Amino acid sequence: MSNTPFHTGRHFLQIPGPSNVPDRVLRAMDMPTIDHRGPEFAQLGFEVIEGSKKIFKTRNPVVIYPSSGTGAWEAAIVNTLSPGDKVLMVETGHFATLWRALAERMKIEVEFVPGDWRHGVDPAEIEARLARDKQHAIKAVMVVHNETSTGVTSRIHEVRKAIDAAKHPALLMVDSISGLGSIEYDHDGWGVDVTVSCSQKGLMLPPGLGFNAVSEKALAASKTNGSVRSYWDWHEILAANKSGSWAYTPATNLLYGLKEAIAMLLEEGLDNVFARHKRYSAATRAAVAAWGLENLCLDPREYSPILTAVVMPEGHDADQYRKVTLDNFDMSLGSGLGKVKGKVFRIGHLGHFNDLMLMGTLAGVEMALDVARVPHRKGGVMAAMEVLTGRDAVTSQAKTAVA
Ligand SMILES: *Cc1c(COP(=O)(O)O)cnc(C)c1O
């Protein structure tokens, strides 16, 4: 039962990144590519460098690369660590596993805390492992803030407290690639040494920009560490940034977009942006529960505001189901990555998004469950609507009043 062989109207890009790019950002990028060493560019350069600091909540440097997020990971490692150094990482899911593999290729020795892909970083475990490391062999704790493969958000603030409680000097390096600009984050306030991010998730931009927000301690480490690097070197870029330029050709048109995206986030107010995402996430979870399906994330303190990973009922393939959503309703949902391939699908609810886009998304999910004959109960869309209108709260208040 295909709706129509032609897809009309807007495609629903409901993967958890790349996310939908606002028209305002697209228009801002529709500009001539200018001389990246000229005065007009310098103005743009200064604006995006300063503006980015507001999003990371830092007064320290933010290095912007023409790169994917993975490039920014590599940059974080080669600027701070030396081959043979030991680091502590946590298996929160696919992205943490990829980051580990990248670190090992850079000859970093990784102590990898095993995980079940349904929980975030356990701060107590970090504290215990650091407390055992009396010689301070561990040079960095490297964790993923929002694990995009599982829909689990770790409590970075508590990881910081765990490091401090163990009185350990390790650097704290955080991948907030899919958290930044959608989920509360405070680089300076949480004492993060390097925050790694990129453009195509919460920042609502096309792919192509990578970021390292860098603390003074990380900058100091970068002056003495022993990894070979050139393209990723912070110092060359920061030196050029002083005059609003880069050490090599930056992604000029993406920087126009970045300026606009930052303006949009600040106009709305970061706290409002964070609250909006939590609301989408609560409505989506209500839908999943009403369908009788299971959320991959098991700890309510760790529910991701930007995506929900849904466990497919036994005997049904998530990728087959995703094909049905794409063929019938022109909607892309996120696939299960790595260990959970075929077992989960992911609903992205981030970035340039609103209540009706969420309702369209959830209606598409529910209709496709029907078309694909995946066992479920009706009423997910209704349950989500009640969360968005506040009716669920009214109903439960009424129930309490009666009881
Ligand atoms: C998307 C993502 C990455 C990878 O970013 P690329 O731009 O594809 O290199 C890494 N970590 C997390 C948490 C992500 O969501």
XYZ file of C-alpha atoms and ligand atoms in Angstrom:
418
model
C 0.000 0.000 0.000
C 2.035 2.896 -1.213
C 0.575 6.339 -0.803
C 1.804 7.527 -4.200
C 4.954 6.850 -6.188
C 5.656 10.587 -6.094
C 6.778 12.380 -3.002
C 5.228 15.818 -2.791
C 5.554 18.476 -0.106
C 8.443 18.433 2.317
C 10.500 15.384 3.111
C 10.481 14.593 6.844
C 14.123 14.355 7.889
C 13.627 12.868 11.349
C 17.028 11.318 11.843
C 18.962 12.675 14.833
C 21.327 14.605 12.616
C 21.798 15.956 10.074
C 18.746 17.876 11.223
C 16.410 20.169 9.290
C 18.081 23.381 8.173
C 15.917 26.503 8.647
C 15.167 28.543 5.526
C 16.706 31.510 7.305
C 20.009 29.655 7.518
C 19.813 28.490 3.904
C 19.196 32.063 2.761
C 22.035 33.371 4.893
C 24.396 30.966 3.137
C 23.209 31.987 -0.313
C 25.998 34.533 -0.605
C 29.068 35.036 -2.752
C 32.144 33.301 -1.382
C 34.374 36.196 -0.447
C 38.110 36.678 0.053
C 38.819 34.821 3.287
C 41.752 37.117 3.986
C 39.865 40.353 3.361
C 38.275 42.816 5.824
C 34.681 41.770 5.073
C 35.514 38.201 5.995
C 37.285 39.269 9.199
C 34.024 40.813 10.421
C 32.210 37.509 9.857
C 35.106 35.586 11.417
C 35.038 37.635 14.627
C 31.259 37.347 14.858
C 31.143 33.549 14.595
C 34.094 33.045 16.930
C 32.489 35.222 19.617
C 28.983 33.899 18.939
C 30.085 30.269 19.250
C 31.420 30.972 22.747
C 27.896 31.915 23.850
C 26.547 28.552 22.687
C 29.294 26.538 24.425
C 29.060 28.910 27.423
C 32.759 29.621 27.510
C 35.068 32.615 27.696
C 37.933 30.526 26.353
C 38.778 29.805 22.709
C 36.514 27.875 20.361
C 38.374 26.431 17.383
C 36.229 26.027 14.262
C 37.326 23.546 11.585
C 36.046 22.805 8.109
C 35.370 19.179 9.137
C 32.883 16.608 10.308
C 32.478 15.832 13.988
C 34.912 12.932 13.689
C 37.617 15.366 12.590
C 36.949 17.442 15.699
C 37.386 14.269 17.811
C 40.766 13.653 16.215
C 41.676 17.303 16.838
C 40.845 16.978 20.551
C 43.159 13.978 20.874
C 46.149 15.132 18.832
C 46.185 18.547 20.503
C 46.239 17.263 24.082
C 47.571 13.702 24.312
C 50.720 11.808 23.344
C 51.011 8.330 21.841
C 51.106 5.831 24.723
C 48.963 7.996 27.021
C 46.159 6.276 28.865
C 42.563 7.552 28.900
C 39.296 6.464 30.506
C 36.275 6.076 28.222
C 32.786 4.637 28.695
C 30.883 2.347 26.318
C 27.649 4.310 26.167
C 26.934 3.181 22.594
C 28.077 3.334 18.987
C 29.631 6.809 19.055
C 31.632 6.124 22.213
C 32.832 2.907 20.565
C 33.900 4.794 17.424
C 35.707 7.413 19.508
C 37.580 4.627 21.283
C 38.652 3.106 17.950
C 39.865 6.505 16.744
C 41.860 7.048 19.953
C 43.476 3.625 19.626
C 44.526 4.430 16.065
C 46.282 7.496 17.487
C 48.148 5.035 19.786
C 46.208 6.050 22.888
C 45.686 3.292 25.462
C 41.989 3.169 26.328
C 40.517 1.838 29.562
C 36.979 1.200 28.302
C 34.241 0.880 30.931
C 31.790 -1.684 29.496
C 28.169 -0.635 29.070
C 24.826 -2.105 27.968
C 23.952 0.713 25.485
C 20.911 1.558 27.619
C 22.575 3.735 30.258
C 24.829 6.785 30.322
C 28.102 7.369 32.096
C 27.987 6.332 35.775
C 29.798 9.103 37.697
C 30.440 6.748 40.653
C 32.281 4.331 38.354
C 34.451 7.195 37.042
C 35.265 8.273 40.584
C 36.142 4.713 41.669
C 38.427 4.111 38.670
C 40.192 7.454 39.063
C 40.634 6.900 42.803
C 42.399 3.597 42.027
C 44.754 5.397 39.617
C 47.132 6.651 42.309
C 49.975 7.266 39.816
C 47.744 9.492 37.657
C 48.428 7.383 34.580
C 45.024 8.367 33.185
C 45.491 11.597 31.246
C 41.899 12.183 30.186
C 38.318 11.113 30.776
C 36.588 11.069 27.372
C 32.820 10.703 27.314
C 29.843 11.292 25.042
C 27.288 13.790 26.339
C 24.315 12.762 24.211
C 24.799 9.232 22.832
C 22.963 9.613 19.538
C 22.909 5.873 18.872
C 20.857 5.101 21.990
C 18.989 8.262 23.009
C 20.786 8.453 26.349
C 22.153 11.716 27.786
C 24.925 11.519 30.363
C 25.175 13.888 33.326
C 28.418 15.643 32.463
C 28.201 17.955 35.460
C 28.285 14.891 37.733
C 31.201 13.395 35.824
C 33.120 16.597 36.594
C 32.228 16.255 40.279
C 33.420 12.635 40.229
C 36.811 13.675 38.805
C 37.123 16.380 41.472
C 36.038 14.003 44.244
C 38.833 11.615 43.215
C 41.233 14.622 43.250
C 42.453 13.491 39.840
C 44.165 15.820 37.329
C 42.815 14.096 34.162
C 41.416 16.322 31.432
C 37.669 16.049 30.825
C 36.907 15.768 27.105
C 33.285 15.607 26.006
C 31.590 14.821 22.699
C 28.542 17.091 22.673
C 28.108 16.723 18.944
C 24.384 16.062 19.174
C 23.769 17.906 22.437
C 25.153 21.362 21.771
C 22.434 23.869 20.916
C 19.604 21.526 22.001
C 20.460 20.218 25.461
C 21.696 22.206 28.443
C 25.471 22.530 28.294
C 27.985 24.663 30.186
C 31.594 24.235 29.063
C 33.102 26.605 31.635
C 30.591 26.021 34.434
C 31.034 22.259 34.257
C 34.808 22.480 33.993
C 35.059 20.701 30.656
C 38.535 20.862 29.081
C 37.649 20.073 25.484
C 34.121 20.028 24.093
C 33.867 18.459 20.661
C 30.944 19.386 18.429
C 29.870 19.910 14.839
C 27.372 21.763 12.723
C 24.653 19.373 11.545
C 22.699 18.534 14.685
C 21.535 21.048 17.297
C 23.170 23.906 15.423
C 20.735 23.343 12.512
C 23.405 23.694 9.819
C 24.436 21.447 6.973
C 27.382 19.135 7.751
C 30.863 20.596 7.402
C 31.924 22.449 10.549
C 33.722 20.870 13.506
C 34.363 22.565 16.866
C 36.727 22.277 19.801
C 35.961 24.472 22.806
C 39.180 24.530 24.772
C 39.975 25.273 28.440
C 43.187 26.901 29.682
C 44.285 23.552 31.051
C 43.779 21.907 27.643
C 45.673 24.744 25.946
C 48.538 24.226 28.390
C 48.542 20.481 27.616
C 48.676 21.280 23.892
C 51.969 23.115 24.356
C 53.836 20.061 25.600
C 52.040 16.984 24.237
C 53.769 14.777 21.717
C 51.255 13.965 18.954
C 52.101 14.837 15.377
C 49.554 17.197 13.791
C 49.344 20.011 11.315
C 45.834 20.586 9.949
C 44.301 20.144 13.415
C 46.787 22.281 15.337
C 44.908 24.689 17.607
C 47.708 27.234 17.845
C 47.957 28.061 14.154
C 44.213 28.570 13.905
C 43.956 30.598 17.112
C 46.844 32.800 15.983
C 45.028 33.523 12.696
C 41.710 33.992 14.538
C 43.206 37.037 16.268
C 42.772 38.889 12.969
C 39.431 37.214 12.176
C 40.936 34.763 9.701
C 41.988 31.103 9.601
C 45.259 29.290 8.974
C 43.767 27.879 5.778
C 40.597 28.404 3.767
C 37.624 28.141 6.130
C 34.141 26.995 5.051
C 33.051 30.560 4.264
C 29.423 29.882 3.368
C 28.863 27.590 6.337
C 30.146 30.407 8.547
C 27.436 32.705 7.141
C 24.995 29.987 8.147
C 26.583 29.624 11.583
C 26.157 33.321 12.242
C 22.450 33.051 11.434
C 21.948 29.843 13.437
C 23.580 31.402 16.501
C 21.327 34.452 16.104
C 18.257 32.187 15.975
C 19.273 30.251 19.097
C 19.957 33.452 21.037
C 16.717 35.113 19.857
C 14.728 32.177 21.193
C 16.911 32.040 24.323
C 18.977 28.951 25.079
C 16.864 27.998 28.096
C 13.729 28.083 25.941
C 15.468 25.962 23.321
C 16.376 23.368 25.958
C 12.843 23.341 27.428
C 11.329 22.956 23.950
C 13.393 19.840 23.276
C 12.438 18.286 26.604
C 8.816 18.801 25.720
C 9.168 17.024 22.346
C 10.955 14.228 24.082
C 8.224 13.830 26.746
C 5.517 13.785 24.058
C 7.435 11.206 22.023
C 7.889 8.961 25.053
C 4.166 9.187 25.760
C 3.512 8.008 22.197
C 5.990 5.131 22.493
C 4.437 4.011 25.790
C 0.915 4.200 24.321
C 2.000 2.064 21.368
C 3.187 -0.499 23.917
C 6.742 -0.256 22.564
C 9.924 0.021 24.578
C 12.300 2.962 24.926
C 15.950 1.855 24.640
C 16.963 4.317 27.392
C 16.248 2.779 30.793
C 17.050 5.587 33.249
C 14.524 8.467 33.350
C 17.337 10.835 34.444
C 19.031 10.121 31.137
C 16.215 10.401 28.566
C 17.597 12.319 25.603
C 15.731 15.529 24.783
C 16.734 15.284 21.093
C 15.937 11.743 20.062
C 14.118 8.626 21.193
C 15.399 5.150 20.287
C 12.527 2.677 20.065
C 13.080 -1.064 20.507
C 11.477 -3.125 17.749
C 9.264 -6.014 18.913
C 10.937 -9.438 18.663
C 10.829 -10.872 15.150
C 10.510 -7.506 13.386
C 13.361 -5.744 11.622
C 13.756 -2.032 12.315
C 15.361 -1.340 8.942
C 12.493 -3.039 7.113
C 10.116 -0.843 9.096
C 12.155 2.286 8.281
C 11.871 1.423 4.601
C 8.088 1.475 5.001
C 8.168 4.965 6.566
C 10.354 6.208 3.724
C 8.442 4.580 0.864
C 4.971 5.413 2.125
C 5.366 8.664 3.991
C 8.618 10.147 2.716
C 10.050 10.220 6.213
C 13.605 9.255 7.181
C 13.993 7.776 10.667
C 17.356 6.951 12.227
C 18.655 3.407 11.891
C 20.029 1.236 14.660
C 23.823 1.615 14.659
C 26.427 -1.029 15.453
C 25.259 -3.555 18.016
C 21.596 -2.465 17.811
C 21.339 -2.504 14.001
C 17.914 -3.754 12.951
C 16.816 -3.817 16.606
C 15.924 -0.150 17.128
C 14.799 2.828 15.107
C 15.452 6.371 16.232
C 13.075 9.297 16.095
C 14.941 12.603 15.866
C 13.118 15.564 17.459
C 15.751 18.251 17.363
C 16.743 21.586 15.984
C 14.474 23.484 13.616
C 11.288 21.784 14.744
C 7.870 22.509 16.239
C 4.783 20.835 17.692
C 3.113 20.100 14.371
C 6.313 18.753 12.851
C 6.461 16.405 15.840
C 2.814 15.407 15.338
C 3.475 14.751 11.652
C 6.477 12.644 12.599
C 4.597 10.599 15.199
C 1.595 10.154 12.887
C 3.998 8.823 10.257
C 5.522 6.424 12.775
C 2.088 5.181 13.869
C 0.745 4.770 10.324
C 3.888 2.917 9.281
C 3.601 0.565 12.289
C 0.201 -0.311 10.866
C 1.359 -0.691 7.263
C 4.380 -2.778 8.319
C 2.140 -4.905 10.603
C 4.311 -4.279 13.637
C 2.306 -5.278 16.730
C 1.315 -2.151 18.657
C -1.640 -0.430 20.289
C -3.340 2.628 18.771
C -3.286 5.994 20.439
C 0.357 7.073 20.468
C -0.389 10.246 18.543
C -3.265 11.043 20.902
C -1.063 10.535 23.961
C 1.578 12.857 22.491
C -1.054 15.501 21.742
C -2.152 15.421 25.347
C 1.399 16.069 26.501
C 1.759 18.988 24.079
C -1.530 20.592 25.099
C -0.966 19.911 28.787
C -4.125 17.785 28.867
C -2.267 14.827 30.367
C -1.344 16.993 33.373
C -4.954 18.188 33.701
C -6.230 14.626 33.532
C -3.810 13.340 36.150
C -4.586 16.331 38.405
C -8.276 15.586 38.055
C -7.592 11.952 38.913
C -5.628 12.985 41.992
C -8.421 15.351 43.015
C -10.964 12.526 42.750
C -8.700 10.108 44.652
C 26.982 12.500 14.621
C 27.855 12.138 15.762
C 29.226 11.929 15.617
C 29.911 11.896 14.279
O 29.903 13.109 13.620
P 30.302 13.167 12.069
O 30.016 14.572 11.678
O 29.480 12.138 11.363
O 31.756 12.847 11.974
C 29.967 11.675 16.747
N 29.407 11.624 17.966
C 28.090 11.803 18.146
C 27.507 11.728 19.524
C 27.272 12.070 17.055
O 25.954 12.241 17.228
